[in-house]
mmCIF file of C-alpha atoms in Angstrom:
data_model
loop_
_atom_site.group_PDB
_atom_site.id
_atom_site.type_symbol
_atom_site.label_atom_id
_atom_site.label_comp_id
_atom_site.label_asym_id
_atom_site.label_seq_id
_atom_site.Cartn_x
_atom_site.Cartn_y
_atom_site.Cartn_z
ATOM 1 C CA UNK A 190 78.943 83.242 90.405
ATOM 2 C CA UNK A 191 81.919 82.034 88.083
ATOM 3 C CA UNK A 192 82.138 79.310 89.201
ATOM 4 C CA UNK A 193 78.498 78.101 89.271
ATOM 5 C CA UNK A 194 78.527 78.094 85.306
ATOM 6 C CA UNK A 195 82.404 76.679 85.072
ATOM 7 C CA UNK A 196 81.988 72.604 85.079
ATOM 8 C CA UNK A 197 82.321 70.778 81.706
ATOM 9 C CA UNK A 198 78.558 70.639 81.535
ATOM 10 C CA UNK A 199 78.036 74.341 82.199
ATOM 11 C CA UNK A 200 77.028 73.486 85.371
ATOM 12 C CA UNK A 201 78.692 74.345 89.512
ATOM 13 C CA UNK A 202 82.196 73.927 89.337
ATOM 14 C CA UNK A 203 83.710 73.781 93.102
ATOM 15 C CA UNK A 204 84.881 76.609 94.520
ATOM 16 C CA UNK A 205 86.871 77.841 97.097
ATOM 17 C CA UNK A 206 87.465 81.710 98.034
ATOM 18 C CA UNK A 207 89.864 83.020 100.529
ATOM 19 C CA UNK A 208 89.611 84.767 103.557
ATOM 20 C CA UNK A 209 90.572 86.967 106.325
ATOM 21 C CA UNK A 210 88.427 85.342 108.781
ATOM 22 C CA UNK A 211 90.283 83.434 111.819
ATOM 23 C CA UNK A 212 91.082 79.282 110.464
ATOM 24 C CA UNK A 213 89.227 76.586 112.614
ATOM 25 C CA UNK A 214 91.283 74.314 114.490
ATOM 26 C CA UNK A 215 92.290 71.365 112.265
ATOM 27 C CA UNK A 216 92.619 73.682 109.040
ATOM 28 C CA UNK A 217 95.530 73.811 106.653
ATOM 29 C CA UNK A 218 96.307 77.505 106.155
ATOM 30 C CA UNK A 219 97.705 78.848 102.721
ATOM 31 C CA UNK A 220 98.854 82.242 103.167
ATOM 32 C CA UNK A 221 100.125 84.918 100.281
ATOM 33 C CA UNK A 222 100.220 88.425 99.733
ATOM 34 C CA UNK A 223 97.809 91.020 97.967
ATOM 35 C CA UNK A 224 100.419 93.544 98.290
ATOM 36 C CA UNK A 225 98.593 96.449 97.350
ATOM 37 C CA UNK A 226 95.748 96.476 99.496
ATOM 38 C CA UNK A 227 95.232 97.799 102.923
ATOM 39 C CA UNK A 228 95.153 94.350 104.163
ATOM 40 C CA UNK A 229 97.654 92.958 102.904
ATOM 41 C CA UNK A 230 97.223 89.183 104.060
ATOM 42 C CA UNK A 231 95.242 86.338 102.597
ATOM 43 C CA UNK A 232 94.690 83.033 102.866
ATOM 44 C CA UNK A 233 93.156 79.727 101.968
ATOM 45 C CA UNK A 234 92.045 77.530 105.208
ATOM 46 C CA UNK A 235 91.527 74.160 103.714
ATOM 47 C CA UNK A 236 89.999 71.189 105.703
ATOM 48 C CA UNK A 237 90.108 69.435 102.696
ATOM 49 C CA UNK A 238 92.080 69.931 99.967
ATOM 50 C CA UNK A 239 90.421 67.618 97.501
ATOM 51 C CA UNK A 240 88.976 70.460 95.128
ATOM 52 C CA UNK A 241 93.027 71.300 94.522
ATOM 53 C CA UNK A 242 94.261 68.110 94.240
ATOM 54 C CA UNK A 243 93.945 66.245 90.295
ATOM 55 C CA UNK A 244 96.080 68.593 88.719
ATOM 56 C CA UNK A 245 93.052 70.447 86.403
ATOM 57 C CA UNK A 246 92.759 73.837 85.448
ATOM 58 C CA UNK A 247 92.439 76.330 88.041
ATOM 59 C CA UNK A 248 90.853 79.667 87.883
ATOM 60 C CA UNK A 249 91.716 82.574 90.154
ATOM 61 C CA UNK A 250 88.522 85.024 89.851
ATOM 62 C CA UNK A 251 89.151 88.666 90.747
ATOM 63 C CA UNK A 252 87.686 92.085 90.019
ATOM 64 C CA UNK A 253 90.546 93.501 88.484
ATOM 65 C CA UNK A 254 93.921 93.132 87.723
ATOM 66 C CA UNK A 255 96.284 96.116 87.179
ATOM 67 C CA UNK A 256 100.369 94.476 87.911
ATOM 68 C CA UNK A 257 98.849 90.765 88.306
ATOM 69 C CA UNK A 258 101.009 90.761 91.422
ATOM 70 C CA UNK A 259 98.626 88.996 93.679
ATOM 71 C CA UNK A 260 97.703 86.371 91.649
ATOM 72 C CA UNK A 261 101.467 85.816 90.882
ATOM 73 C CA UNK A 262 101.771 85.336 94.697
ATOM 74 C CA UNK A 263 98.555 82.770 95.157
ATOM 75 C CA UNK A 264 99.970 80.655 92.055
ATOM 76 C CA UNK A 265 103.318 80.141 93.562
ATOM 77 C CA UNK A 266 102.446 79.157 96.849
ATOM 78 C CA UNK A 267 99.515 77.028 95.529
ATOM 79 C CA UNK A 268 101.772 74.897 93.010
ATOM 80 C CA UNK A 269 104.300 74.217 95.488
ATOM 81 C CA UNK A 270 101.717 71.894 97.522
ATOM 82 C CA UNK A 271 99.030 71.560 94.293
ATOM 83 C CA UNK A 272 101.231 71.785 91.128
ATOM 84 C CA UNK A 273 99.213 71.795 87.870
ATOM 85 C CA UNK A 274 99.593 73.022 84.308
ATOM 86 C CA UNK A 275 97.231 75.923 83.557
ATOM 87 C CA UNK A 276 96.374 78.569 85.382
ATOM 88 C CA UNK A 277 93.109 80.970 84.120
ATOM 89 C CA UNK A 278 93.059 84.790 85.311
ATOM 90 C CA UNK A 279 89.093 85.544 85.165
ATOM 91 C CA UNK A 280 88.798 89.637 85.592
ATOM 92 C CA UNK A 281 86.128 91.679 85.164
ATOM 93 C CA UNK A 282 88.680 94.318 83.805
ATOM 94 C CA UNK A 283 92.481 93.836 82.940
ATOM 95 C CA UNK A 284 94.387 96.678 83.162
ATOM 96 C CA UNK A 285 98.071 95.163 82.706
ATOM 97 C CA UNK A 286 100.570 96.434 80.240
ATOM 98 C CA UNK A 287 101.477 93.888 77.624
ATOM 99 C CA UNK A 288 105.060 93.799 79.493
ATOM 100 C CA UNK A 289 103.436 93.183 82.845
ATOM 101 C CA UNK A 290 101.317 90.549 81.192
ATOM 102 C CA UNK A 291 104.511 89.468 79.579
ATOM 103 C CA UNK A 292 106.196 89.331 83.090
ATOM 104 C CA UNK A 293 103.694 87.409 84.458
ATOM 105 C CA UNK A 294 103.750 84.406 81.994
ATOM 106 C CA UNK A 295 107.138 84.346 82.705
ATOM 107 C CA UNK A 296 106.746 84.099 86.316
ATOM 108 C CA UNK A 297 104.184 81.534 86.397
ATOM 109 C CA UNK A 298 106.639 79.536 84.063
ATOM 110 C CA UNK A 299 109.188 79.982 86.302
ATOM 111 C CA UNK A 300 107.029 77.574 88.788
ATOM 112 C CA UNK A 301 106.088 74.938 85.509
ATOM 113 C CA UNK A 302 102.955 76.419 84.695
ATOM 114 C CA UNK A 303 101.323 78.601 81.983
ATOM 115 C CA UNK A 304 98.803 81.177 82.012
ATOM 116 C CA UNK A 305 95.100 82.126 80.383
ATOM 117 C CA UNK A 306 93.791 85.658 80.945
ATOM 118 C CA UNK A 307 90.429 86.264 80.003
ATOM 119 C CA UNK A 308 88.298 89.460 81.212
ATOM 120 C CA UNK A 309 85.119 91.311 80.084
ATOM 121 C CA UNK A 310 87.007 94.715 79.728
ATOM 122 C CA UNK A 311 90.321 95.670 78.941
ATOM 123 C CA UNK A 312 92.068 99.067 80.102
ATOM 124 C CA UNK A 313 94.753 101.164 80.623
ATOM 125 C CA UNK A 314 95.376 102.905 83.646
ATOM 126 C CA UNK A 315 97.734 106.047 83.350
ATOM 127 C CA UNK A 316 98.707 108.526 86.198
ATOM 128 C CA UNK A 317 99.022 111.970 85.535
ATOM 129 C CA UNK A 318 102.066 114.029 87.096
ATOM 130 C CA UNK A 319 101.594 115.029 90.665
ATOM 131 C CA UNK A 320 98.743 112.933 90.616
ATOM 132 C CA UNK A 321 99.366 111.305 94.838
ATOM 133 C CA UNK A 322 100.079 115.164 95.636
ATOM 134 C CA UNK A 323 96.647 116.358 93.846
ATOM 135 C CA UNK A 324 94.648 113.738 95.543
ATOM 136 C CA UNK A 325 95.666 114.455 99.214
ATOM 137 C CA UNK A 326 94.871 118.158 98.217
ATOM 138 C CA UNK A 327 91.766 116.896 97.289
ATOM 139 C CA UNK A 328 90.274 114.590 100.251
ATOM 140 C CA UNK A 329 92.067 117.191 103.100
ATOM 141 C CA UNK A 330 89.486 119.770 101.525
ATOM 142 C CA UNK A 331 86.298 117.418 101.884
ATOM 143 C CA UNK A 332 84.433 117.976 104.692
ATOM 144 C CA UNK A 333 84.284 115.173 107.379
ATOM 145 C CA UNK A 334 81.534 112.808 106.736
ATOM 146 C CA UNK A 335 79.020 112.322 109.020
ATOM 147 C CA UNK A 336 79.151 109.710 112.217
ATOM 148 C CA UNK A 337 76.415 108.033 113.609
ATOM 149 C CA UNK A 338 72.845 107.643 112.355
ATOM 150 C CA UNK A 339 71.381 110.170 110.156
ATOM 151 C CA UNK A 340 67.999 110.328 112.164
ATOM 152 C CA UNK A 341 67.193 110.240 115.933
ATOM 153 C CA UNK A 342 64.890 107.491 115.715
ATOM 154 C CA UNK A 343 65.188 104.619 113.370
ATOM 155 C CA UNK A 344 62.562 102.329 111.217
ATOM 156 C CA UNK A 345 61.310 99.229 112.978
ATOM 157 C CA UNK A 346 63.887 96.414 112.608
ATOM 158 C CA UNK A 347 62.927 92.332 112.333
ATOM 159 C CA UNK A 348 64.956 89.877 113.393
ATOM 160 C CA UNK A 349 65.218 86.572 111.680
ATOM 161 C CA UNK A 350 66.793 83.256 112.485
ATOM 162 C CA UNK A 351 67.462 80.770 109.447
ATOM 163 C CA UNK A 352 69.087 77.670 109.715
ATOM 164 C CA UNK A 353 70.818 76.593 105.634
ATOM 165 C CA UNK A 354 70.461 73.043 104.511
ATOM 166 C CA UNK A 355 72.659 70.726 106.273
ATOM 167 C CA UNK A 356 75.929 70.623 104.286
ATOM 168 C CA UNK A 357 75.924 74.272 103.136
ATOM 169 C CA UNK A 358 78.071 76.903 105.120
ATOM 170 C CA UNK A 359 77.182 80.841 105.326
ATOM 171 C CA UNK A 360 80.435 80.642 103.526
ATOM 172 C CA UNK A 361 82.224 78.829 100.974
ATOM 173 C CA UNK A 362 85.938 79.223 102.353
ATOM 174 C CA UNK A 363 86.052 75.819 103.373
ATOM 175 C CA UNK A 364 85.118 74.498 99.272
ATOM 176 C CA UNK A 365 81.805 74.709 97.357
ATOM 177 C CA UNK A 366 80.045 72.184 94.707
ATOM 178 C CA UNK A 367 77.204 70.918 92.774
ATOM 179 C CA UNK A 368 74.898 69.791 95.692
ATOM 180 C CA UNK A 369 75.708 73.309 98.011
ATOM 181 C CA UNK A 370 74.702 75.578 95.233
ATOM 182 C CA UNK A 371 71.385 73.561 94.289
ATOM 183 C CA UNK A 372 70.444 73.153 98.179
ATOM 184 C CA UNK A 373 71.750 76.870 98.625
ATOM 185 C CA UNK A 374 69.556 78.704 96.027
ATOM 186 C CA UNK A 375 66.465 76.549 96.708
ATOM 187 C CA UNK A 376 67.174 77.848 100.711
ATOM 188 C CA UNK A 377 66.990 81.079 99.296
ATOM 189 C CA UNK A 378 64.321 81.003 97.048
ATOM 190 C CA UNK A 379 62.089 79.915 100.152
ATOM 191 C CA UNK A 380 63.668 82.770 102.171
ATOM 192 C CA UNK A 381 62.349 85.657 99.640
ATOM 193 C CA UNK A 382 59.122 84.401 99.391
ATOM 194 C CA UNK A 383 58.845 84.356 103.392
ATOM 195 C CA UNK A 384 60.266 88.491 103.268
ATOM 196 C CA UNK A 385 57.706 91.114 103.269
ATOM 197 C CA UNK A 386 59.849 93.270 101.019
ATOM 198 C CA UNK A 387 59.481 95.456 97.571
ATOM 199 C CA UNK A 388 60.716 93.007 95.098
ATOM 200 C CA UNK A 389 62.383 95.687 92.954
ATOM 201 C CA UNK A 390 64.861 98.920 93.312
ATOM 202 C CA UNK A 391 63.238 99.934 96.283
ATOM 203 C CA UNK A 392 64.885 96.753 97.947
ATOM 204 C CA UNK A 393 68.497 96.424 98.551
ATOM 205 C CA UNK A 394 69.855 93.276 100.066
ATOM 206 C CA UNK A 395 73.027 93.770 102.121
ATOM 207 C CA UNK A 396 75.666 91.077 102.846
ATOM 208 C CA UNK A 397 78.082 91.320 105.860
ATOM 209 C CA UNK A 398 82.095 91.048 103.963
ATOM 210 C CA UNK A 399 82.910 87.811 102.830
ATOM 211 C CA UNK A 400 79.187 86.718 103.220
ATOM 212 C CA UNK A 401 78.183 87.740 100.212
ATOM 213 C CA UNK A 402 77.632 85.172 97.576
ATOM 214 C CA UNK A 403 74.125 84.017 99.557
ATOM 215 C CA UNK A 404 73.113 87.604 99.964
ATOM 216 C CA UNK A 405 72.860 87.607 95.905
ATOM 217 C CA UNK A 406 71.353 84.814 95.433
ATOM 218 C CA UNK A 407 68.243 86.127 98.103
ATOM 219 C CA UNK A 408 68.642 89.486 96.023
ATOM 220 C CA UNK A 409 68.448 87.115 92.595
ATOM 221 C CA UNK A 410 65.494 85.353 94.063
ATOM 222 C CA UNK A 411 63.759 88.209 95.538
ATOM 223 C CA UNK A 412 63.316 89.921 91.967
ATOM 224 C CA UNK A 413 65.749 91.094 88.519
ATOM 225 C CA UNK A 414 66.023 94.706 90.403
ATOM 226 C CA UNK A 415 66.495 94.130 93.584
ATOM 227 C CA UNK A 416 69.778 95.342 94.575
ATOM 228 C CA UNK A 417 72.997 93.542 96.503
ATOM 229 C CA UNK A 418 76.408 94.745 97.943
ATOM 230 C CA UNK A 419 77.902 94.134 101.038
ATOM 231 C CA UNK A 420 79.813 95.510 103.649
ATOM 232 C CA UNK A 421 83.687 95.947 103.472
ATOM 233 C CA UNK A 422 86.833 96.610 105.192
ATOM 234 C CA UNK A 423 88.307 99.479 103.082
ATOM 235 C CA UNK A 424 88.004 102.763 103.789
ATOM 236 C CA UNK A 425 86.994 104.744 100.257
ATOM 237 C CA UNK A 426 86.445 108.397 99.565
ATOM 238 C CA UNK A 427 82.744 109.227 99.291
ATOM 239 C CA UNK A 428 81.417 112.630 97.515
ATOM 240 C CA UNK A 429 77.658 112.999 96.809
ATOM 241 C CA UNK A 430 78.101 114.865 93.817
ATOM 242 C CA UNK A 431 76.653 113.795 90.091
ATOM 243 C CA UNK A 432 78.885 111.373 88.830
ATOM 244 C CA UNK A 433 80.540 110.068 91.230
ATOM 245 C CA UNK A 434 80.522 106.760 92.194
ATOM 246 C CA UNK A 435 80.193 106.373 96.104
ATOM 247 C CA UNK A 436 77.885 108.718 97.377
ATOM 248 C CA UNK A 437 77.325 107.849 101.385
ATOM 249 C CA UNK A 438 78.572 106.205 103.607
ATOM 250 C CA UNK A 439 77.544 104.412 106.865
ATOM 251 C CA UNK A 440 80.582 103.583 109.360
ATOM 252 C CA UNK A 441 80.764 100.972 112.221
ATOM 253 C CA UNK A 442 82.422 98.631 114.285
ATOM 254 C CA UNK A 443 83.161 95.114 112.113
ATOM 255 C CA UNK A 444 80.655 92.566 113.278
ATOM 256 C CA UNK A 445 83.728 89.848 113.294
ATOM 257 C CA UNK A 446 84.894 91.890 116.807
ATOM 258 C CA UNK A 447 82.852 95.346 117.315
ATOM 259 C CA UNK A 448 86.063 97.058 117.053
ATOM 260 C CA UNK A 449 87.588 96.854 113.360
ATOM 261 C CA UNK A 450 85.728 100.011 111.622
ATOM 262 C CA UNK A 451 83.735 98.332 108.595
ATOM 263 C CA UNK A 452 81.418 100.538 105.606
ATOM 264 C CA UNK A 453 78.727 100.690 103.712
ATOM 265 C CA UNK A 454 78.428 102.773 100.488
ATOM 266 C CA UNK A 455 75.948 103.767 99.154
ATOM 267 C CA UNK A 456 73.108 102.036 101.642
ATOM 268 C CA UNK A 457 72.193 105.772 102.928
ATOM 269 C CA UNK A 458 70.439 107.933 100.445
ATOM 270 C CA UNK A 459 72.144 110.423 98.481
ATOM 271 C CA UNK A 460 71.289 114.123 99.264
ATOM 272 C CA UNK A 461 71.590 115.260 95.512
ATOM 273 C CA UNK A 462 69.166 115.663 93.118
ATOM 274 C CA UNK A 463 70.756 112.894 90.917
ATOM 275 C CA UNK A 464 71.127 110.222 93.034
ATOM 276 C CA UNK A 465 72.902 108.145 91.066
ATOM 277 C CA UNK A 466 74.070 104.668 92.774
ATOM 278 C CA UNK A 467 72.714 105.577 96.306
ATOM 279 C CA UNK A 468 69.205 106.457 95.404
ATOM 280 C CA UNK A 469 67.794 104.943 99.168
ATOM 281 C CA UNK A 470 66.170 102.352 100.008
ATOM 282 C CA UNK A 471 62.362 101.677 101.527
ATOM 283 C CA UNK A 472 63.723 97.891 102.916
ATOM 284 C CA UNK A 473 67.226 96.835 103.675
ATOM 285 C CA UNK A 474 67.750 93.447 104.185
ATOM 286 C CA UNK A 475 71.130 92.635 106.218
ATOM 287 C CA UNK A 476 72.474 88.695 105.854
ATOM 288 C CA UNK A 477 74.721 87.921 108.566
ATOM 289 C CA UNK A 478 76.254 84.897 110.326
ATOM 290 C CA UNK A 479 77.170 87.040 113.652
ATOM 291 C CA UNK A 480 74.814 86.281 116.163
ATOM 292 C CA UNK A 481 72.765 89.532 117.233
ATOM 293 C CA UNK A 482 74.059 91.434 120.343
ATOM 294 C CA UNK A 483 77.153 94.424 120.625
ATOM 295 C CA UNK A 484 78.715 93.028 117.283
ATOM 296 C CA UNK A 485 76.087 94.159 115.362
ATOM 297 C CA UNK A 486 73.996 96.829 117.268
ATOM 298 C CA UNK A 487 76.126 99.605 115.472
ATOM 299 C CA UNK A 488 75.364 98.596 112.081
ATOM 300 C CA UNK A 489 71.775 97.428 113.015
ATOM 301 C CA UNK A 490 71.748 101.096 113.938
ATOM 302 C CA UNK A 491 72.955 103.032 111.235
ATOM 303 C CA UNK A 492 70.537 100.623 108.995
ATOM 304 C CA UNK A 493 67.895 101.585 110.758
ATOM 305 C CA UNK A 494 68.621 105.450 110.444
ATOM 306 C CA UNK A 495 68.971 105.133 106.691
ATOM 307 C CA UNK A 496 65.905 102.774 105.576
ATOM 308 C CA UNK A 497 62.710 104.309 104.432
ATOM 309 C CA UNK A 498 60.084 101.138 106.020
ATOM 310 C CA UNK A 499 61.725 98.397 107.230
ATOM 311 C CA UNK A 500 64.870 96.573 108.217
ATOM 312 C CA UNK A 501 65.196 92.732 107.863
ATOM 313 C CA UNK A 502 68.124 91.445 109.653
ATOM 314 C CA UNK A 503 68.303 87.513 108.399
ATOM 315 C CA UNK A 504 71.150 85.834 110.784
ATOM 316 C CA UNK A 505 72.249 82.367 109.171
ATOM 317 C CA UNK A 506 72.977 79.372 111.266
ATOM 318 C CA UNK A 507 75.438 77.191 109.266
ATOM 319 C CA UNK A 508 74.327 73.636 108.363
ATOM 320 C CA UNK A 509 77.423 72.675 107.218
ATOM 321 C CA UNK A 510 78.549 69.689 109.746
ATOM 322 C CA UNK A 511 82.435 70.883 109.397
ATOM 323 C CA UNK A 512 81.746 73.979 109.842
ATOM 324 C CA UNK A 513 79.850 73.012 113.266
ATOM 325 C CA UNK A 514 83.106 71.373 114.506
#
């Protein structure tokens, strides 16, 4: 989404986003560090490197930044192959100390390069005493959510083969431009007027992980309220209290191997009376590229369970030659 609006003329810059997802053969892999997370390892698994290579500004888009740790880590490794000048940390909050800010200028220096933070919110973070000691209090006195679906008998599910544009992948981890983003949207716009689906709040449009940049543009083209999010790797504390921000959860084996558990939050309806940011949804529409069978029965499932009409499972068939070898 950044990067669609980030060319000189306002228009698609390209774009590359990394991934956890096995290389293909033939693939130069990048690896660093996000050393806080739960999975620690990322990468970049290039084909073609020709969107790094010309030595212009690069921007490293993230949710938030609290030490600026990781993106310390992706710089480093990324100017030793790709060096450049400028750097630009893109946040949608920045929660760094002026002396962690101050260390990492002075780290990215250290490699011949300078830094430009910009984000829509600035914050502080700060941790009360006893804080990791209150907290495990806390979630050992939650009651265990519950496993499985949430009704005997689920809503009808549709399945849906669509085959993208030739040249545009399910994902952009292998680079992004002008003419994917054009044919990509215009795939999509046909795609929501083909779904027989609320086109507001009563909709919610779900991507599977790092799929998730075509699931909003469907939600974007399906109508202003529609709602997007996608499925993840990390396991989160949900309470469905007022407030609070996840409410439900739905838990599953990862479509990438059936095994990994993967989440949902917030797809299943709250049970309060202020439901807040999991109000439930009449249709859920699932974009996937993992091909339907034991992969994705379990989330199919618990989709099923949780939708009020309908479930829309859209499975996308890359026409991206590359990624076809």
């Amino acid at each position: 989404g950044v990067a669609s609006v980030s060319a000189a003329d306002g228009g698609p810059a390209p774009y590359l986003h990394t991934t956890r997802r096995p290389a293909p053969a033939g693939a130069r892999v990048v690896r660093f560090c996000e050393e806080h997370s739960h999975a620690v390892d990322q990468a970049l698994a290039l084909l073609d490197d020709a969107d790094l290579r010309g030595g212009w500004p690069l921007v490293l888009v993230d949710d938030e930044l609290t030490t600026g740790t990781t993106a310390v880590n992706a710089i480093r490794v990324i100017q030793a192959s790709w060096p450049r000048e400028v750097y630009v940390l893109a946040s949608l909050i920045d929660c760094r100390s002026d002396a962690t800010r101050a260390d990492v200028a002075r780290a990215v220096g250290s490699v011949g390069a300078r830094v430009v933070s910009v984000s829509l919110l600035d914050g502080q973070v700060r941790l009360p005493a006893g804080i990791i000691a209150g907290v495990r209090e806390f979630v050992g006195l939650l009651p265990e959510p519950p496993v499985g679906p949430r009704q005997a008998a689920g809503v009808a599910v549709t399945w849906l083969s669509v085959t993208l544009p030739d040249g545009v992948p399910a994902l952009a981890m292998h680079g992004w431009g002008r003419a994917q983003e054009r044919a990509a949207r215009e795939a999509m716009s046909r795609l929501a007027a083909s779904l027989p689906v609320a086109r507001d709040g009563r909709t919610l449009v779900l991507g599977d992980e790092e799929l998730m940049y075509l699931p909003q543009l469907l939600a974007a083209a399906l109508g202003g309220q529609v709602r997007t999010s996608t499925t993840t790797r990390t396991p989160a504390v949900t309470v469905d209290g007022p407030g609070y921000p996840l409410r439900t959860a739905l838990r599953f084996g990862s479509t990438e191997d059936g095994r990994r558990p993967g989440y949902a939050y917030n797809v299943a309806a709250s049970s309060h009376a202020e439901p807040g940011n999991a109000p439930g949804f009449d249709h859920i529409v699932l974009v996937t590229d993992a091909v339907r069978g034991p992969r994705t029965a379990q989330l199919t499932a618990e989709l099923a369970a949780s939708a009020r009409g309908s479930v829309h499972v859209i499975t996308l068939r890359s026409g991206d030659r590359r990624a076809a070898q």
